[in-house]
Every structure is written in structure tokens, then in C-alpha cells.
mmCIF file of C-alpha atoms in Angstrom:
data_model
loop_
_atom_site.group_PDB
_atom_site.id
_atom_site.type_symbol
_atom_site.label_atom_id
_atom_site.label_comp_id
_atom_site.label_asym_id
_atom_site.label_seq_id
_atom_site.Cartn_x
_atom_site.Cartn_y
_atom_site.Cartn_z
ATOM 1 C CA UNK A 1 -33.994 19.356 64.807
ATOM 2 C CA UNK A 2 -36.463 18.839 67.672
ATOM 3 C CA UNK A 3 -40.311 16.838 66.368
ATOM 4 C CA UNK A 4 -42.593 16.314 68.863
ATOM 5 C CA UNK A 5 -45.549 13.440 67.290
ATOM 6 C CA UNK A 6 -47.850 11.307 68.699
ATOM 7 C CA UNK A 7 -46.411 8.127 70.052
ATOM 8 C CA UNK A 8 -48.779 5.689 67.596
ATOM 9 C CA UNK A 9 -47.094 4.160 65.229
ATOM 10 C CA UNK A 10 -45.758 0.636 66.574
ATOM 11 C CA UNK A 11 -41.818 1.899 66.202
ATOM 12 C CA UNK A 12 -42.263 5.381 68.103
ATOM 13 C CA UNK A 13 -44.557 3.071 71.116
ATOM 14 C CA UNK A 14 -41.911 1.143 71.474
ATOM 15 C CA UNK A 15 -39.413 4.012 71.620
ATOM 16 C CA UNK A 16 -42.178 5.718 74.429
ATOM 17 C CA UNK A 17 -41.751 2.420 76.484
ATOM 18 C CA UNK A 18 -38.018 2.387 76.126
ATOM 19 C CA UNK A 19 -37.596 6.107 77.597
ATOM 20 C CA UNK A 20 -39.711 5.270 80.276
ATOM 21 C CA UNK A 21 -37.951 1.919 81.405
ATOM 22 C CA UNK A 22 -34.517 3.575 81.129
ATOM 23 C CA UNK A 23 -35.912 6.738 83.011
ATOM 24 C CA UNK A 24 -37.290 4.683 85.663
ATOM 25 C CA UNK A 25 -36.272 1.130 85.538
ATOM 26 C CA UNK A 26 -38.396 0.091 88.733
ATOM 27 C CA UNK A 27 -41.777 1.414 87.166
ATOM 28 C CA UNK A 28 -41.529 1.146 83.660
ATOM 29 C CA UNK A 29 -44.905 0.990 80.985
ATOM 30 C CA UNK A 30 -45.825 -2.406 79.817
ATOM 31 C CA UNK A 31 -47.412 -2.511 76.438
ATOM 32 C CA UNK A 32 -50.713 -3.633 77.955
ATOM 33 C CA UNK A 33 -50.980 -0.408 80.011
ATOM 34 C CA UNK A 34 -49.995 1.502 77.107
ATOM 35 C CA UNK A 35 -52.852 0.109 74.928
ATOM 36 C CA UNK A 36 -55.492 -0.106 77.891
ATOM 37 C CA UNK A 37 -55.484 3.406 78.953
ATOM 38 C CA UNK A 38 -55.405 5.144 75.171
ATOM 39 C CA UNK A 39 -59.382 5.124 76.011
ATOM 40 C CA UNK A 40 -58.666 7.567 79.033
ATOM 41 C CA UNK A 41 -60.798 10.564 78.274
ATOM 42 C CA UNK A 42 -58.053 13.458 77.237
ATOM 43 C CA UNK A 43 -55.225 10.570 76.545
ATOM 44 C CA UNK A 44 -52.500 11.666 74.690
ATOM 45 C CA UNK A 45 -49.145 10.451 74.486
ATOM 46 C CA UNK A 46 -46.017 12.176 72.466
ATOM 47 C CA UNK A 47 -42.524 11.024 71.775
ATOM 48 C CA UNK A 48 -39.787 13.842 71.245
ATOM 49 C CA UNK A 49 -37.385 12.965 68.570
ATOM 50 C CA UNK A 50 -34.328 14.803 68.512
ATOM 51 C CA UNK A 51 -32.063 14.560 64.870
ATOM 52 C CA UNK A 52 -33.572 11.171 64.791
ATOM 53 C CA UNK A 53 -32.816 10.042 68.108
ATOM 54 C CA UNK A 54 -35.553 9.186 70.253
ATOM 55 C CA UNK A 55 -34.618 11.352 73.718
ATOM 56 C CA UNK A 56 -37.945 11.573 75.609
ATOM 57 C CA UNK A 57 -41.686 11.093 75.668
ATOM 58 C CA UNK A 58 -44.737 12.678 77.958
ATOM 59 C CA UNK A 59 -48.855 11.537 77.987
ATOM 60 C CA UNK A 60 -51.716 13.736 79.327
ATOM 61 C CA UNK A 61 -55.226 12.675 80.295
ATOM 62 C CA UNK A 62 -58.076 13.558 82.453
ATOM 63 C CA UNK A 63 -57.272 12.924 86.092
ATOM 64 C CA UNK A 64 -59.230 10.110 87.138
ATOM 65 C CA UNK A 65 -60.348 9.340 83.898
ATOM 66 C CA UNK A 66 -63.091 11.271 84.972
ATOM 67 C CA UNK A 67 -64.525 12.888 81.280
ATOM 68 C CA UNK A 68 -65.877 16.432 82.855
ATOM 69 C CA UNK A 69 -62.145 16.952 84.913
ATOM 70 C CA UNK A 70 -60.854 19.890 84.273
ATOM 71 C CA UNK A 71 -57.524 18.548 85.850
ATOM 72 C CA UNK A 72 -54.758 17.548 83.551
ATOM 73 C CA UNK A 73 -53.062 14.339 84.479
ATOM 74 C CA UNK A 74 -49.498 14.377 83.077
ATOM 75 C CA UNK A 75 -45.983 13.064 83.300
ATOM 76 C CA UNK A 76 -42.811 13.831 81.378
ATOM 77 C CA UNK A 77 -39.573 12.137 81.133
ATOM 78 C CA UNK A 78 -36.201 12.663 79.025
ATOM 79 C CA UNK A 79 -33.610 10.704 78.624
ATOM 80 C CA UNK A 80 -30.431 11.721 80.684
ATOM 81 C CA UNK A 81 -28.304 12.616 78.079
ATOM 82 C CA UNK A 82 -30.775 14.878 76.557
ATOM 83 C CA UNK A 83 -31.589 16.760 79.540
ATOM 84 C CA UNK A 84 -31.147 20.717 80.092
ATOM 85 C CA UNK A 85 -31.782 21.449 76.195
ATOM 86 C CA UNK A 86 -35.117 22.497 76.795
ATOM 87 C CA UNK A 87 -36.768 19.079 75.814
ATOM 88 C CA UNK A 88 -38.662 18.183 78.637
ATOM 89 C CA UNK A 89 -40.153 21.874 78.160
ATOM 90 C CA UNK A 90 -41.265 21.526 74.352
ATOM 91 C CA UNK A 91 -42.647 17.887 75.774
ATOM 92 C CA UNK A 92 -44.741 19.715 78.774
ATOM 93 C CA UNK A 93 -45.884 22.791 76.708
ATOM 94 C CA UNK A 94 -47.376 20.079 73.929
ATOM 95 C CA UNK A 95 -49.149 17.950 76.746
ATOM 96 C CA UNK A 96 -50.156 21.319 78.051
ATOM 97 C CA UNK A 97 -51.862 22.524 74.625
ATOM 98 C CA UNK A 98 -53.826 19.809 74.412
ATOM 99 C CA UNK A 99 -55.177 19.626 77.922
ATOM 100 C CA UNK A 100 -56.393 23.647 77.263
ATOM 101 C CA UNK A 101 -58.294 22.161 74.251
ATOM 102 C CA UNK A 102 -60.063 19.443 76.297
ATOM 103 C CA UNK A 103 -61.039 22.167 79.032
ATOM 104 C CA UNK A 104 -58.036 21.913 81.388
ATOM 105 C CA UNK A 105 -57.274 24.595 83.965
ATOM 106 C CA UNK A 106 -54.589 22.963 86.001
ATOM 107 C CA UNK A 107 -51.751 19.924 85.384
ATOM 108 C CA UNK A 108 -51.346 17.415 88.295
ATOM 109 C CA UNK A 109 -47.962 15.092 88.443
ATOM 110 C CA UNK A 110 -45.947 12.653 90.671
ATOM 111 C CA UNK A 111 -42.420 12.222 91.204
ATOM 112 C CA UNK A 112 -40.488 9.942 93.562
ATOM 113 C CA UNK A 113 -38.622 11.852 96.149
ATOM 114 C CA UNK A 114 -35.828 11.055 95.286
ATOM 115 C CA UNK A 115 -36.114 11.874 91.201
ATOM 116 C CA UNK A 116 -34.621 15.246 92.031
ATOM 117 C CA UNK A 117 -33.899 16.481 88.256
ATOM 118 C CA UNK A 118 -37.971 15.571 87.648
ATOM 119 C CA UNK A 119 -39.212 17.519 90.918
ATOM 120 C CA UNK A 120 -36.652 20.433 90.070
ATOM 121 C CA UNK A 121 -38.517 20.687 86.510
ATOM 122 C CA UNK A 122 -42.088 20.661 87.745
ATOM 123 C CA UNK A 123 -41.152 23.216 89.729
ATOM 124 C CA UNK A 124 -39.356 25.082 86.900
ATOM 125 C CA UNK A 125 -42.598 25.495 85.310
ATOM 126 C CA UNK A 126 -44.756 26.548 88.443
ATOM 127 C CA UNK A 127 -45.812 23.414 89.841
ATOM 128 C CA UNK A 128 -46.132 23.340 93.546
ATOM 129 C CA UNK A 129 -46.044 20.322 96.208
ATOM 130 C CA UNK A 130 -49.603 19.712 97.281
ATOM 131 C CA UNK A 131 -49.440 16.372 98.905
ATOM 132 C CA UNK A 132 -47.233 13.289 99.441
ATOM 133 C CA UNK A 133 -48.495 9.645 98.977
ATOM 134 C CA UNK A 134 -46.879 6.768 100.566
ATOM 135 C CA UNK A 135 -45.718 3.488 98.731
ATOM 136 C CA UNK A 136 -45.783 -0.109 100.813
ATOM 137 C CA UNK A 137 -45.230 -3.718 99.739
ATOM 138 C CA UNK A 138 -46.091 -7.100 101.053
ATOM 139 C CA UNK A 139 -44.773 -10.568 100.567
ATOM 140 C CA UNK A 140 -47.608 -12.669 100.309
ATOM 141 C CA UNK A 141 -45.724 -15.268 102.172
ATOM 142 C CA UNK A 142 -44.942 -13.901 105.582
ATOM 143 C CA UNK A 143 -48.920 -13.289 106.070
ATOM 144 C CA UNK A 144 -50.977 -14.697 109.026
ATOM 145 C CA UNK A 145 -54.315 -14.698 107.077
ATOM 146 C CA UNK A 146 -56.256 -16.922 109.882
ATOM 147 C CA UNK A 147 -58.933 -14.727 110.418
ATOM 148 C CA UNK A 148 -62.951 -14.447 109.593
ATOM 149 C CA UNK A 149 -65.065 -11.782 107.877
ATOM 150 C CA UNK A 150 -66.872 -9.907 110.648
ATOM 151 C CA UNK A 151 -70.534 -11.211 111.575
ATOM 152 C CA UNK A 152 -73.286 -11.629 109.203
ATOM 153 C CA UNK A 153 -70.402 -10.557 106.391
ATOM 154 C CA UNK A 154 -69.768 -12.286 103.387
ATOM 155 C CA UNK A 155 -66.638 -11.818 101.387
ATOM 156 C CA UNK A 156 -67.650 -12.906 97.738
ATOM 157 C CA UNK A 157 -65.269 -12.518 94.969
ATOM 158 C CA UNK A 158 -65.711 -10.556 91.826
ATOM 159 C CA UNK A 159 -65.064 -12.906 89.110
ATOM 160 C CA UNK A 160 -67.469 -12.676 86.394
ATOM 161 C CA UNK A 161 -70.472 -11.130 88.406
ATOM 162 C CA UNK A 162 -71.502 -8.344 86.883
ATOM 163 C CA UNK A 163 -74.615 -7.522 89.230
ATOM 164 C CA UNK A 164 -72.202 -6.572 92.147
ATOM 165 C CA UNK A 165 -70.412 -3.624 90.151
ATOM 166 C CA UNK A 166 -73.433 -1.592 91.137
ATOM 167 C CA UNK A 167 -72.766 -1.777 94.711
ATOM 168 C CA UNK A 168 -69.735 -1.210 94.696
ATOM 169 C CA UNK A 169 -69.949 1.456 92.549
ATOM 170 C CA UNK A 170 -72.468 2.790 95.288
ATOM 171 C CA UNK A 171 -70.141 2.395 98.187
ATOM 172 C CA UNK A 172 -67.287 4.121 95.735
ATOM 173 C CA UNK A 173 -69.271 6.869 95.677
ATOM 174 C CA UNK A 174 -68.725 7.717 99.649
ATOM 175 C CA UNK A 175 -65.589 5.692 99.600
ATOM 176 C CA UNK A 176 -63.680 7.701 97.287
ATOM 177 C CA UNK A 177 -65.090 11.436 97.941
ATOM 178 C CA UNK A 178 -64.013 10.206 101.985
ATOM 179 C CA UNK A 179 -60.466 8.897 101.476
ATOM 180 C CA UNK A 180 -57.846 12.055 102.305
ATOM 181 C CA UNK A 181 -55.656 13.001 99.635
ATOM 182 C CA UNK A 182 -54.639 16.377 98.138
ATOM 183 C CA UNK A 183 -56.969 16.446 95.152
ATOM 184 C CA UNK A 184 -60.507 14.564 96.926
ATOM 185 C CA UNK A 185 -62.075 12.570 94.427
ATOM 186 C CA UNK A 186 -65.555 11.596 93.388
ATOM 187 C CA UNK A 187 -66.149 8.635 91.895
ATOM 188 C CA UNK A 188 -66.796 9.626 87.976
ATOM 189 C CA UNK A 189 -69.607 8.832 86.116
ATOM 190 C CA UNK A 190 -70.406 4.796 86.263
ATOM 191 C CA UNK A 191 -69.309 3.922 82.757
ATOM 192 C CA UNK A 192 -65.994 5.453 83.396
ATOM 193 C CA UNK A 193 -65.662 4.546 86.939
ATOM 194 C CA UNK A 194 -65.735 1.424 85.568
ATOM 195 C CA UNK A 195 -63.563 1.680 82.611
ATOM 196 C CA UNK A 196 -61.038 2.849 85.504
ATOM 197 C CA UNK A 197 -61.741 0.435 88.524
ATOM 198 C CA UNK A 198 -62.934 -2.431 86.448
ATOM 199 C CA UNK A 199 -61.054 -2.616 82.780
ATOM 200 C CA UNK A 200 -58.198 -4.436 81.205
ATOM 201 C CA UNK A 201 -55.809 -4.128 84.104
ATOM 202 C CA UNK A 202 -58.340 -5.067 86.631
ATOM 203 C CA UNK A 203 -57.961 -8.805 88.243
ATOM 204 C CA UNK A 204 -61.309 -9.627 89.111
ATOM 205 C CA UNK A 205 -60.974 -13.204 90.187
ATOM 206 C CA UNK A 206 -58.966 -11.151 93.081
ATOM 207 C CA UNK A 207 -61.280 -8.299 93.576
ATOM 208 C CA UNK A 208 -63.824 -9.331 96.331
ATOM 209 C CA UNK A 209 -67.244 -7.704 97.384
ATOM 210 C CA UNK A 210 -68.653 -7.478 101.056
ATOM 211 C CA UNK A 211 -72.151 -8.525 101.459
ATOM 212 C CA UNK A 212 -74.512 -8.094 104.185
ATOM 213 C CA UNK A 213 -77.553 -10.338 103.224
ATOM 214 C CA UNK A 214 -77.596 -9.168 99.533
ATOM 215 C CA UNK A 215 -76.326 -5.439 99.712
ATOM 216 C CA UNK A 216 -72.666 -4.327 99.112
ATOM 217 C CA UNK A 217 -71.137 -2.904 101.851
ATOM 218 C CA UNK A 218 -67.760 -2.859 100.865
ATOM 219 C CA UNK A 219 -65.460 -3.668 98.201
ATOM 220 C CA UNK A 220 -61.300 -4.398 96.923
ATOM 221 C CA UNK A 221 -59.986 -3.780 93.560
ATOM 222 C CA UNK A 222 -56.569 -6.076 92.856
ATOM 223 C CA UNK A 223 -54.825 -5.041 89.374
ATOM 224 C CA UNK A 224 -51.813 -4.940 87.493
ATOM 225 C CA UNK A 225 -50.797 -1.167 87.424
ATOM 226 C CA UNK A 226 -48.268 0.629 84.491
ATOM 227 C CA UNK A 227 -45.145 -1.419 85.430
ATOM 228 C CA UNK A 228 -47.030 -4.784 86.123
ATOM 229 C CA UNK A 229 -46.880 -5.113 89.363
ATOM 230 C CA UNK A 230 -49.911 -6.170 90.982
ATOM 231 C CA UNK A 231 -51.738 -3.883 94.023
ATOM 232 C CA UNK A 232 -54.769 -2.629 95.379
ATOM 233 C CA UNK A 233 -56.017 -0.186 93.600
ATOM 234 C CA UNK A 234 -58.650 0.513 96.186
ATOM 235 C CA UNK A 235 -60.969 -0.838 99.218
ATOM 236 C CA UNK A 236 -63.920 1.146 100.337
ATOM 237 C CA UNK A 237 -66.473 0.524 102.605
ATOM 238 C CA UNK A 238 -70.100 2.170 103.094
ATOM 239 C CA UNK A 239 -69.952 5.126 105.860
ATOM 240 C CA UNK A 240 -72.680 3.091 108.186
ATOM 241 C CA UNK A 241 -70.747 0.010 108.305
ATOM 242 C CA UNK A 242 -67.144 0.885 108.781
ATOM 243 C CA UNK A 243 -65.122 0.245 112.317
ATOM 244 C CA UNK A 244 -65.773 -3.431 111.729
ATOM 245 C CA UNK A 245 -63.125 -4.848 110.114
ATOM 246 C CA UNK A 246 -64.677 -5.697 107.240
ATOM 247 C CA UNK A 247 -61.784 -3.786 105.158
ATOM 248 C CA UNK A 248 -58.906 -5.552 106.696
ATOM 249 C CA UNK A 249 -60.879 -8.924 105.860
ATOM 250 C CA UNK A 250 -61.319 -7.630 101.973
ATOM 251 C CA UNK A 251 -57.487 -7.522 101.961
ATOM 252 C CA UNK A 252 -56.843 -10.582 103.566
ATOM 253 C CA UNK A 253 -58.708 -12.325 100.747
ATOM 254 C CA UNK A 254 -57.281 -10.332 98.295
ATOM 255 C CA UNK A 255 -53.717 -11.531 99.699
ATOM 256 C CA UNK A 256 -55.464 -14.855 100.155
ATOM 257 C CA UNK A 257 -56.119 -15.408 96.800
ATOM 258 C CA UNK A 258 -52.792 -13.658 95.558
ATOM 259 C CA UNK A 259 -50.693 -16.118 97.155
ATOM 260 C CA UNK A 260 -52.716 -19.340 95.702
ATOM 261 C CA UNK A 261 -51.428 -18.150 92.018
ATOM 262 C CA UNK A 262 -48.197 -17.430 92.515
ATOM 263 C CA UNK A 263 -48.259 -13.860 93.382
ATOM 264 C CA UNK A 264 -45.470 -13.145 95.593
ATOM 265 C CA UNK A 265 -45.566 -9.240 96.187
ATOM 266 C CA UNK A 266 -47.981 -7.050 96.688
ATOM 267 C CA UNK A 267 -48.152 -2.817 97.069
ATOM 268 C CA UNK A 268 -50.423 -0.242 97.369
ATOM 269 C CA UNK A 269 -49.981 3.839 97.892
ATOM 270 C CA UNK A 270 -51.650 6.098 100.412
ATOM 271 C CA UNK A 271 -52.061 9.342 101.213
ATOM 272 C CA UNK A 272 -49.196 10.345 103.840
ATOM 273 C CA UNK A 273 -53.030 11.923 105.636
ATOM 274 C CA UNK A 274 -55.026 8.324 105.052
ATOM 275 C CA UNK A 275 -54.205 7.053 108.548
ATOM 276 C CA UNK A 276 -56.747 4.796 109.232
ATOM 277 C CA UNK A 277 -56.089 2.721 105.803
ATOM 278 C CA UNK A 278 -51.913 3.114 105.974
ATOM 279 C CA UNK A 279 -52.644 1.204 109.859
ATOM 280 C CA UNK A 280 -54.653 -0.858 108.612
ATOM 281 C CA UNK A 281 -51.934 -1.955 105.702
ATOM 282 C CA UNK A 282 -49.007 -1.570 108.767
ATOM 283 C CA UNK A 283 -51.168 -4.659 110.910
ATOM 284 C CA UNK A 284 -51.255 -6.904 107.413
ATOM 285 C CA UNK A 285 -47.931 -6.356 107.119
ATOM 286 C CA UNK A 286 -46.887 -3.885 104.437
ATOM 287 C CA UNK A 287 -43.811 -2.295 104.747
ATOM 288 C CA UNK A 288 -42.622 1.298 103.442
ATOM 289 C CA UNK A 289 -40.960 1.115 100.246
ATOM 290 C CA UNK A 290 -40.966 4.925 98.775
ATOM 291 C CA UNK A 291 -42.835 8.112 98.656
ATOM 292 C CA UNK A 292 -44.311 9.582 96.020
ATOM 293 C CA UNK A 293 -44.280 13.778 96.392
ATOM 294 C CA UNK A 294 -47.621 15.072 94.113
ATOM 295 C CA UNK A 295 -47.126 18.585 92.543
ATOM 296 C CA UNK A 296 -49.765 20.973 90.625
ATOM 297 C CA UNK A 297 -49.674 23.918 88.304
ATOM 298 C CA UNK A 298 -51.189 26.024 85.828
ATOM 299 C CA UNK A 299 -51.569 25.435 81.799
ATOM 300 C CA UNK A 300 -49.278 28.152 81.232
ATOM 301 C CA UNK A 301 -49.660 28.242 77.531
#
């Protein structure tokens, strides 16, 4: 007998976290991310149990955490041994129900390339390639990070002031409708932009702001993402002031700062289209690690 309940109680989140290490051992979900992004708007995660047996789990939510998406957010994995017995289906269809009753009109997922079984069941169930995003890492040791902000730039960090998130949250707005990818983005609401950019996961003591005088032109987000690595989760800079350098030296004091505490490895992803910011990476010395392939389809249910 197949169930299908919400992953809540502390034995079946524990069960949802095993599936997903053993899936995917390099990017499993750490406890914290589990607990940090149940306040996505449209979060739901399930656990299938089959005669008792835990065999594979699947969480929706609104893509972005934007609250008026109409994009579902979703991932799915099973177990290999309980694969091809139409699991992974009864997991999708459930995720699926739920993101019709929060308004959804279309499901959005990633896969590595090389997760062939995953990509091959996406497709299954009408999803489509629309874009490919590229994953690099850095150690924080090889580095060269002898260089200056550019003129009459400051690069301040975040830390515990609060009167620079509206800046940044004004430079997101450009920043993130501007960066190429296949599903553009605009920078949700504030509260929830926040919630995304700036919650638990965030590491604001290495998230830095560029000022000119007292405006923000620019801005880095460092964080700790599902699997607890730590990357940039993004660097934008105002339309009027970019060509300057002044995201290059947001990184470097990102790395900067990563290095002083121990942190040996960084990563970030880009858009296989984001040229100017995967160069910029390439000259700081990121290397490729994978690629991500990013797939859409309907709410077929």
C-alpha cells in the first residue's frame, strides 16, 4: 500500500532528508534548510511511504518565493529501488494538486545532466528543457584578492545594518528583472524578497553593500544553500553604474571575508546566457563543476 502525507512529523522529516541524501549524496537537505524554507509561500513537502518503507519524498512552493507566482517550484526524488512503480508519479501529481489550489499554472524543476532517470521522468510528464544553468566553485585559497573598490566606492558589509536592505532591495529590483535566465525574474514584494535574499540561510557578516557617498549601488548575498555549502546567492548592481568593476570587487570581499573564517570553497550557478557575470566568476577564478538542465510543464491534474 502506497500513503502519500506531509513530511511533518519529526520521524517522516528525517525520512525526507534521508531520501534526498541517498538520491543525491553531493546536494543533500540539511535540517536547517528544511525548517527555514517551510515559510516559502505555497511550501509543501510529502514523503511517500510504501508498505511502511519510506521510498521517496517531493516539496512544491512558489518559485521565487514570490506569493502572487503562479509558477510551481518543485522537485521529486525516489529511492532507486522503488523506481518504475509509478511512485515518483503519485509524488508529482500530489505536489501538482496543491500548486492548482494556490493558483499554479505551470511546474518549474532542475536536474543535473547527468541524473538521467530524473530528466527522463520530467519529461514523462510533459516537462520541456527551457534553459541550462551553469555550476562553478572556488577555493578560497588560490585567490589573488589585491585589488581596490573602484573610485569614490565603498564596499561596506552587511552585518547587522538594517538601513542598507532598502538599497539593495532597490538595485534588486533592476538587478534581478536584468540577469538572463529562462524564467526572468522580478524581485518579489520587499517582505518576501527579503525573507528569500536575507533570512535564516543568509550570512550577512559576508554579504557586502556598494556605496557611492550614501546610496547603494550595488550589492552580494553569501549563504548557506540546501546542502550547506556556502555561495553567492546573488550580486547586482544599479543599471547607471555598472562597467566599473564594482561587482568583481563585491566578490572579492565576499571571498575576502570567506577565507578569514575558515571557508574553504565557494560556488555559485549561472545562466549558461549570463555571460558577463560567468566572465566575471572565470577572472576570480571559479572553475566549472556541473550543469544544471531547467525543465517546465503544465499542472496536468
Amino acid at each position: 500500500m502506497l500513503e502519500i502525507r506531509p513530511a511533518e512529523s519529526e520521524e517522516d522529516i528525517a525520512a525526507f532528508l534521508s531520501i534526498r541524501g541517498a538520491v543525491d549524496p553531493d546536494f543533500p537537505m540539511t535540517r536547517e534548510a528544511f525548517d527555514a524554507e517551510r515559510t516559502t509561500p505555497g511550501r509543501l513537502g510529502v514523503l511517500a511511504v510504501l508498505d511502511g518503507e519510506p521510498a521517496g519524498g517531493a516539496f512544491v512552493e512558489r518559485q521565487y518565493g514570490d506569493p502572487t507566482s503562479t509558477t510551481a517550484g518543485v522537485s521529486v526524488r525516489v529511492l532507486e529501488p522503488f523506481r518504475r512503480r509509478g511512485i515518483g508519479s503519485k509524488l508529482l501529481e500530489r505536489v501538482a494538486r496543491h500548486a492548482k489550489g494556490f493558483g499554479g499554472v505551470e511546474m518549474y524543476a532542475v536536474a543535473r545532466t547527468e541524473a538521467v532517470d530524473l530528466i527522463a521522468f520530467y519529461s514523462a510528464h510533459g516537462f520541456t528543457e527551457v534553459g541550462r544553468m551553469q555550476d562553478v566553485a572556488l577555493s578560497t585559497a588560490d585567490v589573488d584578492l589585491v585589488a581596490d573598490a573602484p573610485p569614490g566606492i565603498e564596499i561596506v558589509a552587511l552585518g547587522d545594518r538594517e538601513e542598507l536592505e532598502a538599497g539593495m532591495y532597490a538595485v534588486a529590483q533592476q538587478a534581478e528583472a536584468d540577469v538572463p535566465a529562462a524564467r526572468p525574474a522580478e524581485a518579489a514584494p520587499f517582505p518576501y524578497w527579503r525573507r528569500r535574499y536575507l533570512g535564516p540561510l543568509a550570512i550577512r557578516e559576508l554579504s557586502f553593500a556598494a556605496l557611492e557617498g550614501e546610496d547603494v549601488v550595488g550589492y552580494a548575498i553569501l549563504g548557506r544553500d540546501d546542502s550547506g555549502e556556502v555561495g553567492h546567492w546573488m550580486t547586482g548592481v544599479r543599471r547607471d553604474r555598472r562597467g566599473r568593476g564594482i561587482a568583481t570587487a563585491l566578490k572579492r570581499a565576499q571571498i575576502a571575508g570567506a577565507r578569514d573564517v575558515g571557508i574553504e570553497t565557494l560556488r555559485t550557478q549561472n545562466d549558461l546566457a549570463n555571460t558577463a557575470m560567468r566572465r566575471v566568476n572565470e577572472k576570480l577564478g571559479y572553475r566549472p563543476r556541473l550543469e544544471w538542465v531547467h525543465v517546465a510543464g503544465p499542472i496536468a491534474v
